[in-house]
Amino acid sequence: GKHVRAHPDLAREVAARGHSIGNHTETHPSLLWMSRRRIIQQLSQCQDAIEQATGQRPTIMRPPFGERGPQLQSAVRQAGLNGVAMWSLTAFDWKPQRAERLIRRLGGAANGDVILLHDGDHLAMGADRPHLLKALEFWLPRWRDGGLKFVTLDASNLTCA
């Protein structure tokens, strides 16, 4: 949410290119021990930021760090979201590292996977990400040539838990 508020033009461009935009909270806190009321506040603030920037309200959220407690599902519903999206493959890519590490980690991708990738670090905008770009330059054509299909999360018929 706070990054969308700081760069609404970027959020608009992402939406205009047909990407799904999900809720990832206002400030990227751990939700594990947070109260339901505070989670709703985090989600609602992010919903408002995304809607102001793009005209769209997300229907799915992804919890920061993947951390979620039993209070999350009811908070998600109360905030007007339909589900919680998780991933099946991650490259642990949020910190600068050698691209070869990411390339190895992404090697097992298959149809049906939800791949978690980051555009930098949640702590600040403008994070270093050439390692991710190199890994994607390597894998995207190979995945496509291997028959993998790229879909938005909304269009993928995934069951979000």
PDB file of N, CA and C in Angstrom, residues 40-109:
ATOM      1  N   ILE A  40      -7.242  -6.224   9.403  1.00  0.00           N
ATOM      2  CA  ILE A  40      -8.274  -5.574   8.576  1.00  0.00           C
ATOM      3  C   ILE A  40      -7.830  -4.162   8.220  1.00  0.00           C
ATOM      4  N   GLN A  41      -7.266  -3.453   9.184  1.00  0.00           N
ATOM      5  CA  GLN A  41      -6.782  -2.094   8.930  1.00  0.00           C
ATOM      6  C   GLN A  41      -5.673  -2.102   7.867  1.00  0.00           C
ATOM      7  N   GLN A  42      -4.726  -3.007   8.000  1.00  0.00           N
ATOM      8  CA  GLN A  42      -3.634  -3.121   7.019  1.00  0.00           C
ATOM      9  C   GLN A  42      -4.178  -3.410   5.619  1.00  0.00           C
ATOM     10  N   LEU A  43      -5.102  -4.362   5.541  1.00  0.00           N
ATOM     11  CA  LEU A  43      -5.674  -4.747   4.248  1.00  0.00           C
ATOM     12  C   LEU A  43      -6.521  -3.624   3.657  1.00  0.00           C
ATOM     13  N   SER A  44      -7.328  -2.981   4.478  1.00  0.00           N
ATOM     14  CA  SER A  44      -8.208  -1.909   3.993  1.00  0.00           C
ATOM     15  C   SER A  44      -7.409  -0.716   3.472  1.00  0.00           C
ATOM     16  N   GLN A  45      -6.349  -0.343   4.180  1.00  0.00           N
ATOM     17  CA  GLN A  45      -5.512   0.764   3.715  1.00  0.00           C
ATOM     18  C   GLN A  45      -4.873   0.438   2.366  1.00  0.00           C
ATOM     19  N   CYS A  46      -4.425  -0.798   2.215  1.00  0.00           N
ATOM     20  CA  CYS A  46      -3.823  -1.210   0.944  1.00  0.00           C
ATOM     21  C   CYS A  46      -4.882  -1.240  -0.160  1.00  0.00           C
ATOM     22  N   GLN A  47      -6.075  -1.761   0.155  1.00  0.00           N
ATOM     23  CA  GLN A  47      -7.160  -1.788  -0.823  1.00  0.00           C
ATOM     24  C   GLN A  47      -7.432  -0.371  -1.335  1.00  0.00           C
ATOM     25  N   ASP A  48      -7.520   0.583  -0.420  1.00  0.00           N
ATOM     26  CA  ASP A  48      -7.804   1.966  -0.790  1.00  0.00           C
ATOM     27  C   ASP A  48      -6.707   2.541  -1.681  1.00  0.00           C
ATOM     28  N   ALA A  49      -5.445   2.266  -1.353  1.00  0.00           N
ATOM     29  CA  ALA A  49      -4.333   2.780  -2.153  1.00  0.00           C
ATOM     30  C   ALA A  49      -4.387   2.224  -3.568  1.00  0.00           C
ATOM     31  N   ILE A  50      -4.637   0.928  -3.696  1.00  0.00           N
ATOM     32  CA  ILE A  50      -4.682   0.302  -5.023  1.00  0.00           C
ATOM     33  C   ILE A  50      -5.869   0.821  -5.819  1.00  0.00           C
ATOM     34  N   GLU A  51      -7.021   0.946  -5.168  1.00  0.00           N
ATOM     35  CA  GLU A  51      -8.201   1.441  -5.875  1.00  0.00           C
ATOM     36  C   GLU A  51      -8.013   2.888  -6.330  1.00  0.00           C
ATOM     37  N   GLN A  52      -7.431   3.718  -5.475  1.00  0.00           N
ATOM     38  CA  GLN A  52      -7.183   5.120  -5.862  1.00  0.00           C
ATOM     39  C   GLN A  52      -6.260   5.193  -7.069  1.00  0.00           C
ATOM     40  N   ALA A  53      -5.232   4.347  -7.081  1.00  0.00           N
ATOM     41  CA  ALA A  53      -4.240   4.408  -8.161  1.00  0.00           C
ATOM     42  C   ALA A  53      -4.730   3.774  -9.450  1.00  0.00           C
ATOM     43  N   THR A  54      -5.486   2.675  -9.354  1.00  0.00           N
ATOM     44  CA  THR A  54      -5.801   1.886 -10.551  1.00  0.00           C
ATOM     45  C   THR A  54      -7.279   1.820 -10.896  1.00  0.00           C
ATOM     46  N   GLY A  55      -8.142   2.162  -9.953  1.00  0.00           N
ATOM     47  CA  GLY A  55      -9.572   1.993 -10.165  1.00  0.00           C
ATOM     48  C   GLY A  55     -10.040   0.570  -9.913  1.00  0.00           C
ATOM     49  N   GLN A  56      -9.143  -0.309  -9.523  1.00  0.00           N
ATOM     50  CA  GLN A  56      -9.477  -1.705  -9.248  1.00  0.00           C
ATOM     51  C   GLN A  56      -9.338  -2.001  -7.766  1.00  0.00           C
ATOM     52  N   ARG A  57     -10.196  -2.902  -7.265  1.00  0.00           N
ATOM     53  CA  ARG A  57     -10.056  -3.393  -5.899  1.00  0.00           C
ATOM     54  C   ARG A  57      -9.603  -4.837  -5.970  1.00  0.00           C
ATOM     55  N   PRO A  58      -8.467  -5.169  -5.383  1.00  0.00           N
ATOM     56  CA  PRO A  58      -7.999  -6.554  -5.401  1.00  0.00           C
ATOM     57  C   PRO A  58      -9.014  -7.500  -4.764  1.00  0.00           C
ATOM     58  N   THR A  59      -8.978  -8.749  -5.199  1.00  0.00           N
ATOM     59  CA  THR A  59      -9.844  -9.779  -4.627  1.00  0.00           C
ATOM     60  C   THR A  59      -9.054 -10.821  -3.846  1.00  0.00           C
ATOM     61  N   ILE A  60      -7.736 -10.789  -4.005  1.00  0.00           N
ATOM     62  CA  ILE A  60      -6.865 -11.777  -3.367  1.00  0.00           C
ATOM     63  C   ILE A  60      -5.741 -11.037  -2.658  1.00  0.00           C
ATOM     64  N   MET A  61      -5.287 -11.607  -1.551  1.00  0.00           N
ATOM     65  CA  MET A  61      -4.124 -11.039  -0.865  1.00  0.00           C
ATOM     66  C   MET A  61      -3.072 -12.114  -0.671  1.00  0.00           C
ATOM     67  N   ARG A  62      -1.828 -11.670  -0.504  1.00  0.00           N
ATOM     68  CA  ARG A  62      -0.731 -12.567  -0.143  1.00  0.00           C
ATOM     69  C   ARG A  62      -0.107 -12.027   1.127  1.00  0.00           C
ATOM     70  N   PRO A  63      -0.029 -12.851   2.164  1.00  0.00           N
ATOM     71  CA  PRO A  63       0.528 -12.361   3.420  1.00  0.00           C
ATOM     72  C   PRO A  63       2.040 -12.162   3.341  1.00  0.00           C
ATOM     73  N   PRO A  64       2.529 -11.052   3.878  1.00  0.00           N
ATOM     74  CA  PRO A  64       3.980 -10.841   3.914  1.00  0.00           C
ATOM     75  C   PRO A  64       4.676 -12.010   4.604  1.00  0.00           C
ATOM     76  N   PHE A  65       5.764 -12.441   4.022  1.00  0.00           N
ATOM     77  CA  PHE A  65       6.582 -13.553   4.534  1.00  0.00           C
ATOM     78  C   PHE A  65       5.822 -14.878   4.524  1.00  0.00           C
ATOM     79  N   GLY A  66       4.605 -14.884   4.005  1.00  0.00           N
ATOM     80  CA  GLY A  66       3.774 -16.093   4.027  1.00  0.00           C
ATOM     81  C   GLY A  66       3.220 -16.406   5.398  1.00  0.00           C
ATOM     82  N   GLU A  67       3.391 -15.499   6.341  1.00  0.00           N
ATOM     83  CA  GLU A  67       2.980 -15.748   7.725  1.00  0.00           C
ATOM     84  C   GLU A  67       1.501 -15.438   7.917  1.00  0.00           C
ATOM     85  N   ARG A  68       0.803 -16.401   8.471  1.00  0.00           N
ATOM     86  CA  ARG A  68      -0.631 -16.234   8.681  1.00  0.00           C
ATOM     87  C   ARG A  68      -1.061 -17.054   9.885  1.00  0.00           C
ATOM     88  N   GLY A  69      -1.913 -16.463  10.662  1.00  0.00           N
ATOM     89  CA  GLY A  69      -2.478 -17.142  11.826  1.00  0.00           C
ATOM     90  C   GLY A  69      -3.943 -17.442  11.575  1.00  0.00           C
ATOM     91  N   PRO A  70      -4.611 -18.054  12.539  1.00  0.00           N
ATOM     92  CA  PRO A  70      -6.010 -18.427  12.352  1.00  0.00           C
ATOM     93  C   PRO A  70      -6.951 -17.238  12.195  1.00  0.00           C
ATOM     94  N   GLN A  71      -6.532 -16.049  12.599  1.00  0.00           N
ATOM     95  CA  GLN A  71      -7.356 -14.852  12.486  1.00  0.00           C
ATOM     96  C   GLN A  71      -7.362 -14.266  11.069  1.00  0.00           C
ATOM     97  N   LEU A  72      -6.474 -14.748  10.198  1.00  0.00           N
ATOM     98  CA  LEU A  72      -6.325 -14.131   8.885  1.00  0.00           C
ATOM     99  C   LEU A  72      -7.557 -14.328   7.999  1.00  0.00           C
ATOM    100  N   GLN A  73      -8.105 -15.533   7.929  1.00  0.00           N
ATOM    101  CA  GLN A  73      -9.214 -15.795   7.015  1.00  0.00           C
ATOM    102  C   GLN A  73     -10.410 -14.864   7.278  1.00  0.00           C
ATOM    103  N   SER A  74     -10.797 -14.706   8.533  1.00  0.00           N
ATOM    104  CA  SER A  74     -11.943 -13.833   8.816  1.00  0.00           C
ATOM    105  C   SER A  74     -11.598 -12.373   8.537  1.00  0.00           C
ATOM    106  N   ALA A  75     -10.357 -11.972   8.788  1.00  0.00           N
ATOM    107  CA  ALA A  75      -9.938 -10.605   8.481  1.00  0.00           C
ATOM    108  C   ALA A  75      -9.982 -10.352   6.976  1.00  0.00           C
ATOM    109  N   VAL A  76      -9.551 -11.328   6.206  1.00  0.00           N
ATOM    110  CA  VAL A  76      -9.572 -11.215   4.744  1.00  0.00           C
ATOM    111  C   VAL A  76     -11.004 -11.026   4.253  1.00  0.00           C
ATOM    112  N   ARG A  77     -11.909 -11.831   4.757  1.00  0.00           N
ATOM    113  CA  ARG A  77     -13.320 -11.704   4.350  1.00  0.00           C
ATOM    114  C   ARG A  77     -13.885 -10.346   4.758  1.00  0.00           C
ATOM    115  N   GLN A  78     -13.594  -9.914   5.981  1.00  0.00           N
ATOM    116  CA  GLN A  78     -14.115  -8.622   6.446  1.00  0.00           C
ATOM    117  C   GLN A  78     -13.545  -7.450   5.663  1.00  0.00           C
ATOM    118  N   ALA A  79     -12.361  -7.603   5.129  1.00  0.00           N
ATOM    119  CA  ALA A  79     -11.755  -6.537   4.325  1.00  0.00           C
ATOM    120  C   ALA A  79     -12.258  -6.566   2.878  1.00  0.00           C
ATOM    121  N   GLY A  80     -13.151  -7.508   2.560  1.00  0.00           N
ATOM    122  CA  GLY A  80     -13.745  -7.557   1.232  1.00  0.00           C
ATOM    123  C   GLY A  80     -12.956  -8.348   0.207  1.00  0.00           C
ATOM    124  N   LEU A  81     -12.012  -9.155   0.660  1.00  0.00           N
ATOM    125  CA  LEU A  81     -11.210  -9.979  -0.245  1.00  0.00           C
ATOM    126  C   LEU A  81     -11.786 -11.389  -0.304  1.00  0.00           C
ATOM    127  N   ASN A  82     -11.497 -12.104  -1.387  1.00  0.00           N
ATOM    128  CA  ASN A  82     -12.038 -13.444  -1.585  1.00  0.00           C
ATOM    129  C   ASN A  82     -11.126 -14.568  -1.118  1.00  0.00           C
ATOM    130  N   GLY A  83      -9.837 -14.307  -0.986  1.00  0.00           N
ATOM    131  CA  GLY A  83      -8.963 -15.405  -0.602  1.00  0.00           C
ATOM    132  C   GLY A  83      -7.538 -14.986  -0.354  1.00  0.00           C
ATOM    133  N   VAL A  84      -6.771 -15.960   0.087  1.00  0.00           N
ATOM    134  CA  VAL A  84      -5.349 -15.796   0.374  1.00  0.00           C
ATOM    135  C   VAL A  84      -4.580 -16.628  -0.638  1.00  0.00           C
ATOM    136  N   ALA A  85      -3.686 -15.985  -1.358  1.00  0.00           N
ATOM    137  CA  ALA A  85      -2.876 -16.678  -2.358  1.00  0.00           C
ATOM    138  C   ALA A  85      -1.508 -16.997  -1.769  1.00  0.00           C
ATOM    139  N   MET A  86      -1.087 -18.220  -1.941  1.00  0.00           N
ATOM    140  CA  MET A  86       0.251 -18.629  -1.522  1.00  0.00           C
ATOM    141  C   MET A  86       1.007 -19.092  -2.770  1.00  0.00           C
ATOM    142  N   TRP A  87       2.188 -19.593  -2.595  1.00  0.00           N
ATOM    143  CA  TRP A  87       3.022 -19.977  -3.721  1.00  0.00           C
ATOM    144  C   TRP A  87       3.490 -21.414  -3.550  1.00  0.00           C
ATOM    145  N   SER A  88       3.929 -21.992  -4.664  1.00  0.00           N
ATOM    146  CA  SER A  88       4.472 -23.345  -4.627  1.00  0.00           C
ATOM    147  C   SER A  88       5.964 -23.365  -4.937  1.00  0.00           C
ATOM    148  N   LEU A  89       6.493 -22.251  -5.440  1.00  0.00           N
ATOM    149  CA  LEU A  89       7.913 -22.175  -5.770  1.00  0.00           C
ATOM    150  C   LEU A  89       8.398 -20.755  -5.513  1.00  0.00           C
ATOM    151  N   THR A  90       9.507 -20.626  -4.808  1.00  0.00           N
ATOM    152  CA  THR A  90      10.109 -19.312  -4.588  1.00  0.00           C
ATOM    153  C   THR A  90      11.590 -19.373  -4.911  1.00  0.00           C
ATOM    154  N   ALA A  91      12.121 -18.239  -5.318  1.00  0.00           N
ATOM    155  CA  ALA A  91      13.542 -18.150  -5.632  1.00  0.00           C
ATOM    156  C   ALA A  91      14.327 -17.458  -4.523  1.00  0.00           C
ATOM    157  N   PHE A  92      13.663 -17.027  -3.457  1.00  0.00           N
ATOM    158  CA  PHE A  92      14.338 -16.279  -2.386  1.00  0.00           C
ATOM    159  C   PHE A  92      15.162 -15.152  -3.000  1.00  0.00           C
ATOM    160  N   ASP A  93      14.483 -14.344  -3.796  1.00  0.00           N
ATOM    161  CA  ASP A  93      15.144 -13.384  -4.670  1.00  0.00           C
ATOM    162  C   ASP A  93      15.142 -11.944  -4.196  1.00  0.00           C
ATOM    163  N   TRP A  94      14.666 -11.669  -2.993  1.00  0.00           N
ATOM    164  CA  TRP A  94      14.473 -10.271  -2.584  1.00  0.00           C
ATOM    165  C   TRP A  94      15.761  -9.561  -2.225  1.00  0.00           C
ATOM    166  N   LYS A  95      16.838 -10.280  -2.058  1.00  0.00           N
ATOM    167  CA  LYS A  95      18.132  -9.650  -1.779  1.00  0.00           C
ATOM    168  C   LYS A  95      19.079  -9.879  -2.954  1.00  0.00           C
ATOM    169  N   PRO A  96      19.984  -8.917  -3.221  1.00  0.00           N
ATOM    170  CA  PRO A  96      20.953  -9.103  -4.308  1.00  0.00           C
ATOM    171  C   PRO A  96      21.764 -10.381  -4.108  1.00  0.00           C
ATOM    172  N   GLN A  97      21.986 -11.086  -5.201  1.00  0.00           N
ATOM    173  CA  GLN A  97      22.738 -12.343  -5.188  1.00  0.00           C
ATOM    174  C   GLN A  97      23.112 -12.684  -6.620  1.00  0.00           C
ATOM    175  N   ARG A  98      23.847 -13.737  -6.797  1.00  0.00           N
ATOM    176  CA  ARG A  98      24.226 -14.155  -8.144  1.00  0.00           C
ATOM    177  C   ARG A  98      22.996 -14.706  -8.880  1.00  0.00           C
ATOM    178  N   ALA A  99      22.838 -14.314 -10.122  1.00  0.00           N
ATOM    179  CA  ALA A  99      21.704 -14.774 -10.926  1.00  0.00           C
ATOM    180  C   ALA A  99      21.679 -16.298 -11.046  1.00  0.00           C
ATOM    181  N   GLU A 100      22.836 -16.912 -11.058  1.00  0.00           N
ATOM    182  CA  GLU A 100      22.909 -18.372 -11.198  1.00  0.00           C
ATOM    183  C   GLU A 100      22.166 -19.092 -10.066  1.00  0.00           C
ATOM    184  N   ARG A 101      22.187 -18.512  -8.876  1.00  0.00           N
ATOM    185  CA  ARG A 101      21.441 -19.108  -7.753  1.00  0.00           C
ATOM    186  C   ARG A 101      19.945 -19.123  -8.045  1.00  0.00           C
ATOM    187  N   LEU A 102      19.432 -18.012  -8.560  1.00  0.00           N
ATOM    188  CA  LEU A 102      18.011 -17.938  -8.889  1.00  0.00           C
ATOM    189  C   LEU A 102      17.676 -18.889 -10.029  1.00  0.00           C
ATOM    190  N   ILE A 103      18.536 -18.950 -11.006  1.00  0.00           N
ATOM    191  CA  ILE A 103      18.301 -19.843 -12.139  1.00  0.00           C
ATOM    192  C   ILE A 103      18.172 -21.283 -11.649  1.00  0.00           C
ATOM    193  N   ARG A 104      19.049 -21.701 -10.743  1.00  0.00           N
ATOM    194  CA  ARG A 104      18.959 -23.063 -10.180  1.00  0.00           C
ATOM    195  C   ARG A 104      17.661 -23.250  -9.399  1.00  0.00           C
ATOM    196  N   ARG A 105      17.305 -22.283  -8.582  1.00  0.00           N
ATOM    197  CA  ARG A 105      16.103 -22.413  -7.749  1.00  0.00           C
ATOM    198  C   ARG A 105      14.819 -22.487  -8.571  1.00  0.00           C
ATOM    199  N   LEU A 106      14.800 -21.845  -9.714  1.00  0.00           N
ATOM    200  CA  LEU A 106      13.598 -21.817 -10.547  1.00  0.00           C
ATOM    201  C   LEU A 106      13.530 -22.988 -11.523  1.00  0.00           C
ATOM    202  N   GLY A 107      14.513 -23.838 -11.504  1.00  0.00           N
ATOM    203  CA  GLY A 107      14.598 -24.930 -12.468  1.00  0.00           C
ATOM    204  C   GLY A 107      13.485 -25.950 -12.398  1.00  0.00           C
ATOM    205  N   GLY A 108      12.793 -26.064 -11.288  1.00  0.00           N
ATOM    206  CA  GLY A 108      11.749 -27.071 -11.167  1.00  0.00           C
ATOM    207  C   GLY A 108      10.356 -26.585 -11.490  1.00  0.00           C
ATOM    208  N   ALA A 109      10.214 -25.397 -12.071  1.00  0.00           N
ATOM    209  CA  ALA A 109       8.885 -24.841 -12.343  1.00  0.00           C
ATOM    210  C   ALA A 109       8.106 -25.726 -13.311  1.00  0.00           C
TER     211      ALA A 109
END
